[in-house]
Short mmCIF file of C-alpha atoms and ligand atoms in Angstrom, two decimals:
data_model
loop_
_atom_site.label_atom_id
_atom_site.label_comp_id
_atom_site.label_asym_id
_atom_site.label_seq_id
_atom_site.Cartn_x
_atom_site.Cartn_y
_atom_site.Cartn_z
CA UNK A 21 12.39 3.10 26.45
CA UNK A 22 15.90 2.15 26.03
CA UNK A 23 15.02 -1.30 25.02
CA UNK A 24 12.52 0.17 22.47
CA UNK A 25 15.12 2.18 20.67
CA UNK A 26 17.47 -1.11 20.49
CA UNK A 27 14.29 -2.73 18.94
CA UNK A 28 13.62 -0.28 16.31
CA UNK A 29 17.56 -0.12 15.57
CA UNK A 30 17.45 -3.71 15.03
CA UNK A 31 13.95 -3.55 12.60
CA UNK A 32 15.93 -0.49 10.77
CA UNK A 33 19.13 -2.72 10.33
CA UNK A 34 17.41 -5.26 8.71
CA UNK A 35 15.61 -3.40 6.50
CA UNK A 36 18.56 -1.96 5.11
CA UNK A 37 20.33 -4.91 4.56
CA UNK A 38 17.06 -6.00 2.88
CA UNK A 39 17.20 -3.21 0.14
CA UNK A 40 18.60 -5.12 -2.60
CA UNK A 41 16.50 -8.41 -1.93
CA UNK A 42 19.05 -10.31 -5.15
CA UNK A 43 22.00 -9.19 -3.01
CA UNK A 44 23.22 -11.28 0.38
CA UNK A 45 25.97 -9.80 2.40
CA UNK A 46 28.55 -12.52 3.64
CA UNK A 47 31.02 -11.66 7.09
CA UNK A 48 34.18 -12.28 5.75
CA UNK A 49 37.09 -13.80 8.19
CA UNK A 50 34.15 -14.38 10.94
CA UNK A 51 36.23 -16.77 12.91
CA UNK A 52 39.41 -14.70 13.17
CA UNK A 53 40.07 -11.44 14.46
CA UNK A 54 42.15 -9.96 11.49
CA UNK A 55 43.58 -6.73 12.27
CA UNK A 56 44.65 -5.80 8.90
CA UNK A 57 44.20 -6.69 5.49
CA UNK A 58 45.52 -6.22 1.69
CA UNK A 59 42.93 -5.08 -0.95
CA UNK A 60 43.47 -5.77 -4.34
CA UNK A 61 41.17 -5.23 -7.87
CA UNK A 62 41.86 -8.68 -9.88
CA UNK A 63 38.64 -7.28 -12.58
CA UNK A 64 37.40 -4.02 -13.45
CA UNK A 65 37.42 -0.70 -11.51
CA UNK A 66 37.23 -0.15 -7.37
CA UNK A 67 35.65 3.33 -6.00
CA UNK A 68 37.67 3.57 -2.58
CA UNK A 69 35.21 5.54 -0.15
CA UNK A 70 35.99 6.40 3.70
CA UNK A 71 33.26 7.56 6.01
CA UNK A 72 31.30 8.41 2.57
CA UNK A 73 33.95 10.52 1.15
CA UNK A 74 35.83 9.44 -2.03
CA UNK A 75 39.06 8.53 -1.46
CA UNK A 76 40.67 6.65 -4.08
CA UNK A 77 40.47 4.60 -7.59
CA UNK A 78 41.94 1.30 -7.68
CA UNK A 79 42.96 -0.03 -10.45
CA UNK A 80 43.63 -3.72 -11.52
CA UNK A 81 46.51 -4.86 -10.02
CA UNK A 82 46.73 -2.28 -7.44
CA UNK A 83 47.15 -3.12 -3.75
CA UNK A 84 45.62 -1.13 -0.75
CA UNK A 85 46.52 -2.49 2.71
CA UNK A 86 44.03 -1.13 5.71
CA UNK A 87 44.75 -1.50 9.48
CA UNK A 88 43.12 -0.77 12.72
CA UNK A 89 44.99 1.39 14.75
CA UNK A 90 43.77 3.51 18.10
CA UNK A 91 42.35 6.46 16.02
CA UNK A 92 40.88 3.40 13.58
CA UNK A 93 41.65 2.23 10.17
CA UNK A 94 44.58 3.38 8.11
CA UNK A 95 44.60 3.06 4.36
CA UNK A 96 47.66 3.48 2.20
CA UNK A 97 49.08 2.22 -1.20
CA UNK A 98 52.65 1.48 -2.28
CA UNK A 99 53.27 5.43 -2.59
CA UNK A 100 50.96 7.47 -0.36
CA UNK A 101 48.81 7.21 2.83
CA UNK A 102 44.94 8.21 2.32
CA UNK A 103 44.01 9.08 5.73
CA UNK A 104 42.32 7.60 8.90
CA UNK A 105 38.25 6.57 8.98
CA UNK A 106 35.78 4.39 10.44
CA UNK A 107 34.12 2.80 7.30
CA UNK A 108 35.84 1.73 4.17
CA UNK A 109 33.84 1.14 0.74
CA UNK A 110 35.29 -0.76 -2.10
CA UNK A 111 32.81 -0.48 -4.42
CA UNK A 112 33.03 -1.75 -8.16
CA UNK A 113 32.45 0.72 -10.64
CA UNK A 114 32.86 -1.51 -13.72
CA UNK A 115 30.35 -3.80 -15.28
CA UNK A 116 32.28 -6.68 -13.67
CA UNK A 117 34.27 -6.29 -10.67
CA UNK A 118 36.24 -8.83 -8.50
CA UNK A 119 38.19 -8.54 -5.77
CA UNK A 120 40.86 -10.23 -3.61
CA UNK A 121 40.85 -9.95 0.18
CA UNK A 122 43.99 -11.30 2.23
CA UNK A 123 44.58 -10.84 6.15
CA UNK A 124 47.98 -10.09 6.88
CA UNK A 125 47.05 -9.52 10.84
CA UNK A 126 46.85 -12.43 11.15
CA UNK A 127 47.92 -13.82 7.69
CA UNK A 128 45.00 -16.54 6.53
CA UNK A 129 44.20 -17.23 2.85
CA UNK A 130 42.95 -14.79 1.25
CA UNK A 131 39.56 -14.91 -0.96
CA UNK A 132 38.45 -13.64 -4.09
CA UNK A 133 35.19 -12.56 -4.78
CA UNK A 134 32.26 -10.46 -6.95
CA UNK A 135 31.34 -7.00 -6.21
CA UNK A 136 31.80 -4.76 -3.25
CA UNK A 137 33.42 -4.62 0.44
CA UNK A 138 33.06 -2.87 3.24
CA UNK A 139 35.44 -2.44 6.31
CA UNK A 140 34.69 -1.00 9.97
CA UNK A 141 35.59 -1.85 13.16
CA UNK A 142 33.42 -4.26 15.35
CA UNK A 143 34.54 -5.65 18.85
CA UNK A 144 38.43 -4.06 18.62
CA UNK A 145 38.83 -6.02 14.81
CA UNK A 146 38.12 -5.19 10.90
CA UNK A 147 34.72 -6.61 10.06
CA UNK A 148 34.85 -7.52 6.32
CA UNK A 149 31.61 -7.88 4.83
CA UNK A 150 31.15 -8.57 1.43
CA UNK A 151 27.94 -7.95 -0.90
CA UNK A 152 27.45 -9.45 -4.02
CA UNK A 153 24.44 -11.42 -5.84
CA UNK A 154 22.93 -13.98 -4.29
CA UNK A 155 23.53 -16.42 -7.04
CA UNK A 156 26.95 -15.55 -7.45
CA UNK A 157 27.31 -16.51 -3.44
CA UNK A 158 25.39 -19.80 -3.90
CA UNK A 159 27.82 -21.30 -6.48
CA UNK A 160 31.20 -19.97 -3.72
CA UNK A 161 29.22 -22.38 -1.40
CA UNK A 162 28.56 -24.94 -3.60
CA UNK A 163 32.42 -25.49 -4.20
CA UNK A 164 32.95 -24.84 -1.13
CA UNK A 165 30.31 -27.66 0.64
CA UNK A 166 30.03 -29.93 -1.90
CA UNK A 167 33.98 -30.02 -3.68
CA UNK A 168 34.97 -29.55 -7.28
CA UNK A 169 34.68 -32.83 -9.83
CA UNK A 170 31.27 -33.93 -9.49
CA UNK A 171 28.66 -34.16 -11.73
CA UNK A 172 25.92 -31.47 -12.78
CA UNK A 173 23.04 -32.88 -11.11
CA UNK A 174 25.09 -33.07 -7.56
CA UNK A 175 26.06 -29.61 -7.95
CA UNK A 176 22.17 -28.89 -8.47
CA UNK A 177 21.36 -30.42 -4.96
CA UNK A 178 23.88 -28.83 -3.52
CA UNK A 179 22.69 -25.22 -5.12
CA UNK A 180 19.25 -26.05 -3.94
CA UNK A 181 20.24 -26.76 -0.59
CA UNK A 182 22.60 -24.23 -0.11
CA UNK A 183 19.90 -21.10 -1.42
CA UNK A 184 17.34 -22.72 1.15
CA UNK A 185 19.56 -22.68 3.74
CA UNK A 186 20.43 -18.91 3.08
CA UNK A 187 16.83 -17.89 2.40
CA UNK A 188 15.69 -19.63 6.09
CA UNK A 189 18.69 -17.97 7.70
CA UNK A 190 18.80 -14.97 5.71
CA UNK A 191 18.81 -12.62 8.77
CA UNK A 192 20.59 -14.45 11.35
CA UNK A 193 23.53 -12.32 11.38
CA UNK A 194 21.27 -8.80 11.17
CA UNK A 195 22.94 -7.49 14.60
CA UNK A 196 26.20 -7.35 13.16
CA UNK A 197 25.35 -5.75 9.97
CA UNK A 198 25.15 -8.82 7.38
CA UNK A 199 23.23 -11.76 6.38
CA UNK A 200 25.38 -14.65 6.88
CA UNK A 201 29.28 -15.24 7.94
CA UNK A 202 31.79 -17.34 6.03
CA UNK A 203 32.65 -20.03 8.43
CA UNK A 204 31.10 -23.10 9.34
CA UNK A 205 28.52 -21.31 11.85
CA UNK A 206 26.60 -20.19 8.91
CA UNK A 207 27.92 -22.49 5.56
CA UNK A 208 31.24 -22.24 3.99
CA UNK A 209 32.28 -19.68 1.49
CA UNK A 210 35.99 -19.70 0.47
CA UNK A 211 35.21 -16.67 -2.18
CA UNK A 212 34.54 -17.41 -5.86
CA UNK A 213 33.54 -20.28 -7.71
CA UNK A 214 36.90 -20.85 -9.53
CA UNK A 215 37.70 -24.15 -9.81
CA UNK A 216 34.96 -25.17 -11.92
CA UNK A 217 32.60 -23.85 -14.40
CA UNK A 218 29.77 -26.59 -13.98
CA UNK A 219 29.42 -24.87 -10.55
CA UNK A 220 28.45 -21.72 -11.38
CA UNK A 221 26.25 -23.31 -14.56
CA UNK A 222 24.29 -26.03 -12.02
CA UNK A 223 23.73 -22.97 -9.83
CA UNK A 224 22.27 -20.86 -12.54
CA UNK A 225 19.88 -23.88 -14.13
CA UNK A 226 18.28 -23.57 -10.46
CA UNK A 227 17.93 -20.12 -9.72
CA UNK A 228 15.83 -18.89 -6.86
CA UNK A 229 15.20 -23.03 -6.15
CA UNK A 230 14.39 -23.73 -2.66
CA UNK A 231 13.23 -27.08 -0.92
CA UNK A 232 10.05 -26.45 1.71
CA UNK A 233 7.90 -28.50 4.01
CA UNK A 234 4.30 -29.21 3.93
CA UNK A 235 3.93 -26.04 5.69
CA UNK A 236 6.24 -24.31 2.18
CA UNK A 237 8.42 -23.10 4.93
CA UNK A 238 11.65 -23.29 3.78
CA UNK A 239 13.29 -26.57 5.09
CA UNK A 240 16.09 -27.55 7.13
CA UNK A 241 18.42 -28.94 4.56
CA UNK A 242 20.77 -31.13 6.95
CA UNK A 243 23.55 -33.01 4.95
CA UNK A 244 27.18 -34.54 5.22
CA UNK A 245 29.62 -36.59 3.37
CA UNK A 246 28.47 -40.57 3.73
CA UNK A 247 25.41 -41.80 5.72
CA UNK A 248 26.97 -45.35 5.82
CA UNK A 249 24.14 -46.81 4.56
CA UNK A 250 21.02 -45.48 6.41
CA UNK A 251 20.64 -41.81 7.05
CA UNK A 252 19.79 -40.48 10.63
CA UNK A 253 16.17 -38.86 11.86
CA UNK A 254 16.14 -35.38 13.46
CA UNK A 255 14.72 -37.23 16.58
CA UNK A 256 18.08 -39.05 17.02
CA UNK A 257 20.45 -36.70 16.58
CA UNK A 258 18.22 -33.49 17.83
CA UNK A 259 15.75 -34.66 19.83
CA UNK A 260 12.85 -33.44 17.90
CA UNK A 261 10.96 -34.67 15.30
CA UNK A 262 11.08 -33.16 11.14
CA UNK A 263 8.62 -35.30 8.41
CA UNK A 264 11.42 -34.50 5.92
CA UNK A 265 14.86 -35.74 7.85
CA UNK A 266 14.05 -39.50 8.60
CA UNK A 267 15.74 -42.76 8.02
CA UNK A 268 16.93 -43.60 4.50
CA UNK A 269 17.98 -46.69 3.30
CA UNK A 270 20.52 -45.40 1.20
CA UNK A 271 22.26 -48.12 -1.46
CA UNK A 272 24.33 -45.28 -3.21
CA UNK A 273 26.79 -45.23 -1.33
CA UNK A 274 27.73 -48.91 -0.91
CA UNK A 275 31.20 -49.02 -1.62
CA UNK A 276 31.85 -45.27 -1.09
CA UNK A 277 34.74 -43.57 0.48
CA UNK A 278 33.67 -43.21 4.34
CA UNK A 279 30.99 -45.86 4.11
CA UNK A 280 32.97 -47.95 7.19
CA UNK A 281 35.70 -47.15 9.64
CA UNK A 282 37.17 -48.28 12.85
CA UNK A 283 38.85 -46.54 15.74
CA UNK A 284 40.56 -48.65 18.64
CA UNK A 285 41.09 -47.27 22.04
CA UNK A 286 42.31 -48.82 25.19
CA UNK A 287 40.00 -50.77 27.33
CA UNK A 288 40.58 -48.68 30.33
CA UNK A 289 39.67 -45.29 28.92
CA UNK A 290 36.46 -47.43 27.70
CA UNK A 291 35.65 -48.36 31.09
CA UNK A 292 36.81 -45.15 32.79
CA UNK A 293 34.14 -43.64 30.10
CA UNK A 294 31.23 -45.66 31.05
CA UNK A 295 32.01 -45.78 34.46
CA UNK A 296 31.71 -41.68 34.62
CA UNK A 297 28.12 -42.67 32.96
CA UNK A 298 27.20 -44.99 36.15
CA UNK A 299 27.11 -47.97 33.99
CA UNK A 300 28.23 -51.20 35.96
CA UNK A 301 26.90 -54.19 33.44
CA UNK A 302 29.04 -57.17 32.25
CA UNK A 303 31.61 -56.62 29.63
CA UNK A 304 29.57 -59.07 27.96
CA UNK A 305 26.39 -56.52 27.45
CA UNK A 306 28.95 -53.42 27.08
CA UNK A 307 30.78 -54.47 24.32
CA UNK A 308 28.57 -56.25 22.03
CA UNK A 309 25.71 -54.13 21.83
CA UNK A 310 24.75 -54.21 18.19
CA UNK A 311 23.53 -50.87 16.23
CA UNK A 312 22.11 -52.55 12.63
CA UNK A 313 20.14 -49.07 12.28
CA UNK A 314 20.95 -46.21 13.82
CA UNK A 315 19.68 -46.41 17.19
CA UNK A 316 19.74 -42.98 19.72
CA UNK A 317 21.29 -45.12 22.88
CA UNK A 318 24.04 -47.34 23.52
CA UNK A 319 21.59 -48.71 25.82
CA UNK A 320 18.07 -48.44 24.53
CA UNK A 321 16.72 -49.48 28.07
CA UNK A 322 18.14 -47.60 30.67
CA UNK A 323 18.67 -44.45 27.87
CA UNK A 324 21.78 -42.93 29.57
CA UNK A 325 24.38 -42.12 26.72
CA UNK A 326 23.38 -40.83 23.96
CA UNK A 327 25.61 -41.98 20.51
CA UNK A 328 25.28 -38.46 18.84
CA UNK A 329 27.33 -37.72 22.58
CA UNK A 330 29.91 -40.67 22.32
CA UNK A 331 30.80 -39.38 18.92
CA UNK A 332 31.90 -36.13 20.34
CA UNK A 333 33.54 -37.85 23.54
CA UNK A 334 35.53 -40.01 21.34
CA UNK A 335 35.83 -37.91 18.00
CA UNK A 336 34.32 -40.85 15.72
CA UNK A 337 33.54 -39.48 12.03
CA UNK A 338 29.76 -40.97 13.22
CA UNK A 339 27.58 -42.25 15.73
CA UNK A 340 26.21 -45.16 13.60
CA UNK A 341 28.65 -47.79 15.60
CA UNK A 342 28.97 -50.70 17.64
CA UNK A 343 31.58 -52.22 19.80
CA UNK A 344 34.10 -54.73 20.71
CA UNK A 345 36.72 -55.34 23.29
CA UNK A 346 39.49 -57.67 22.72
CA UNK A 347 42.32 -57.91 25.04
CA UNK A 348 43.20 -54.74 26.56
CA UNK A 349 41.71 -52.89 23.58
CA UNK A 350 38.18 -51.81 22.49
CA UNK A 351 37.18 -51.01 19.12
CA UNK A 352 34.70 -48.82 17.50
CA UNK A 353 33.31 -49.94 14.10
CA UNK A 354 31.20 -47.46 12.73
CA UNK A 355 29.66 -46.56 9.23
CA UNK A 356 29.26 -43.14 7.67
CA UNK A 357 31.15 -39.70 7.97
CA UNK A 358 28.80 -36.49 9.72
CA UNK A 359 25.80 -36.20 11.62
CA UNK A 360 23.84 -38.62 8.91
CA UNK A 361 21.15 -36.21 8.65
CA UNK A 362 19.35 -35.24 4.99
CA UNK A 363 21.45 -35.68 1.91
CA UNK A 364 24.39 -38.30 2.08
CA UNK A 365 27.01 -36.62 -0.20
CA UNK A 366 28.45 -39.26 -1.62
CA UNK A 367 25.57 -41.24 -2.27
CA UNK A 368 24.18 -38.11 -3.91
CA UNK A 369 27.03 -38.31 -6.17
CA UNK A 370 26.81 -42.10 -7.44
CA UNK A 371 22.85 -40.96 -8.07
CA UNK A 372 23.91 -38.23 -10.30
CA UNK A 373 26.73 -40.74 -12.09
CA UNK A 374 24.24 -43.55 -12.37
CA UNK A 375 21.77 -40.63 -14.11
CA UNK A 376 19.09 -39.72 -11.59
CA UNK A 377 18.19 -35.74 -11.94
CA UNK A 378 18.77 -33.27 -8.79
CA UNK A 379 15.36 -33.45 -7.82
CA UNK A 380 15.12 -37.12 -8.05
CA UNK A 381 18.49 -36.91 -5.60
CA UNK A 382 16.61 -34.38 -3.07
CA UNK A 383 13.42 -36.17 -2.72
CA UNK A 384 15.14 -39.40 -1.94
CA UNK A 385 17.47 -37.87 1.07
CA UNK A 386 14.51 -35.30 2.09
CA UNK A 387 10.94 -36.76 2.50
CA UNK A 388 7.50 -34.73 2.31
CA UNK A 389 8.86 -31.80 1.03
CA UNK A 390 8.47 -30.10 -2.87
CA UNK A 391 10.93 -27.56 -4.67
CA UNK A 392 9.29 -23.84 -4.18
CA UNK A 393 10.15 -21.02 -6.44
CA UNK A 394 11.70 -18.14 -3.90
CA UNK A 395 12.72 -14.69 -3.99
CA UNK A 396 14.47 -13.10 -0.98
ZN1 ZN B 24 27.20 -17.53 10.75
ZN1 ZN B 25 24.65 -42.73 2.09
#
């Protein structure tokens, strides 16, 4: 019984956050426990609401600062206090509204975004949730993922890639009362598409774009910054197999900013390492294995350590790498910056400068898939 009442919470949950199927509902600060934070209106008009009860106007400019204390969050202005309550609404009342957000407990940049926030109290901290348009969230990520002087078509990919990742994981935050957090568990979203323009434009020119499989289930749109020259397959790096995340040849990025690295460590933490891995081979077989694709093993025969594994061990930007020992040292020369799944970032870029479209990009980094129209 109790576990059926859980259940039905959880169906009600999401269908509220489902109301407004255009809207998405972002967990601000979801790495930090922030204890208290400044609100201020940078555009338009904010309604100020606590446990459904208007409270206050803010203006532009003004600046509200809410805490948690033992009875649960405080709100007051530079004048007056406005009372204790459990839920806080800023909600826009304007035709545009934007916002800025900082933490103060514990101070972390603050972001700047569209629409309205909410504030409560979740696991003895604020949780911050923002909800704005979809599309207006899209273009935050796009600046945020994919940086801010690239060209048009790039910024397309990126747009389609990050909608399809929201639409697939639209609901993996439900529990907690929004759709997806801010951090890295979920994709980045710094706030508002500032820096650039072209951003928000891209994102627009490919509204409600989404990449799916054969199946028009909406893909798993892997990327990272530089593939080194062949991208990685899902069996590789995840152990299972996807038709759309398999090896690449990729010639963009030739020449490209993380296309090759090295990383020297001593020869004994080497050994130490591979001893802990019961290998017990000549130095000659351990340090010139050669990796001209991007193979799963350092030893494909005896399949004991995994490279995805050794990158991790040995924080290397990739696991595309091979080995050699000289003197008391050991070096790691590898190619590529990321898992090397999907779209290679860079290379995506030099396709857009060299005049290939976004969807010429996605199909080249993503195989057997099409672009599906898709509403929330
Ligand atoms: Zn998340
Ligand atoms: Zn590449």
């Amino acid at each position: 019984m109790h576990c059926r009442k859980i259940h039905v919470t959880l169906i009600l949950l999401v269908l509220c956050i489902s109301v407004h199927p255009q809207d998405i509902r972002i967990g601000f600060f979801y790495d930090s426990d922030v204890q208290a934070v400044v609100f201020t209106t940078i555009e338009g008009e904010y309604i100020l609401s606590g446990d459904g009860r208007k409270v206050a106007v803010i203006r532009k400019g003004a600046i509200f600062h809410v805490e948690r204390n033992k009875s649960g969050l405080t709100v007051h202005d530079t004048v007056q206090s406005y009372g204790v309550y459990k839920n806080l609404e800023f909600t826009g009342a304007s035709a545009s509204n934007i916002f800025q957000v900082k933490p103060v407990l514990p101070s972390l940049p603050s972001k700047e975004s569209d629409d309205d926030l909410s504030i409560s109290i979740y696991n003895e901290a604020l949780r911050v949730i923002n909800r704005t348009g979809l599309e207006k969230y899209i273009s935050g990520t796009v600046e945020a993922e994919g940086g801010s002087d690239a060209l048009p078509e790039y910024y397309k990919a990126q747009a389609v890639i990050a909608r399809t990742f929201a639409v697939k994981n639209f609901n993996r935050h439900a529990h907690e009362g929004f759709n997806l957090c801010d951090g890295v568990h979920c994709q980045a979203f710094n706030g508002k598409s500032r820096m650039n323009a072209q951003i928000y434009a891209s994102t627009s020119d490919t509204r409600d774009e989404i990449l799916v499989d054969i199946n028009s289930k909406p893909a798993i749109t892997a990327y990272h910054a530089c593939c080194g020259g062949v991208t990685a397959s899902a069996s590789v790096e995840w152990s299972r197999d996807l038709p759309y995340l398999v090896p690449v040849k990729d010639p963009f990025c030739v020449g490209s900013r993380h296309r090759d690295w090295i990383k020297t460590i001593l020869l004994k933490e080497w050994t130490t390492y591979l001893e802990k891995s019961y290998y017990y081979t000549s130095p000659d077989n351990l340090y010139k294995f050669n990796n001209p694709g991007r193979q799963k093993y350092l030893d494909e025969k005896n399949k004991r350590l995994l490279l995805a594994e050794m990158r991790k061990d040995f924080q290397l930007k990739s696991s595309y790498f091979y080995v050699t020992a000289e003197g008391n040292l050991v070096t790691f020369h590898g190619h590529g910056y990321g898992h090397g799944l999907g779209l290679c970032q860079e290379g995506a870029m030099e396709m857009a400068r060299v005049g290939y479209t976004y969807v010429d990009i996605l199909m080249f980094y993503y195989r057997n898939v099409k672009i599906a129209n898709s509403k929330l």
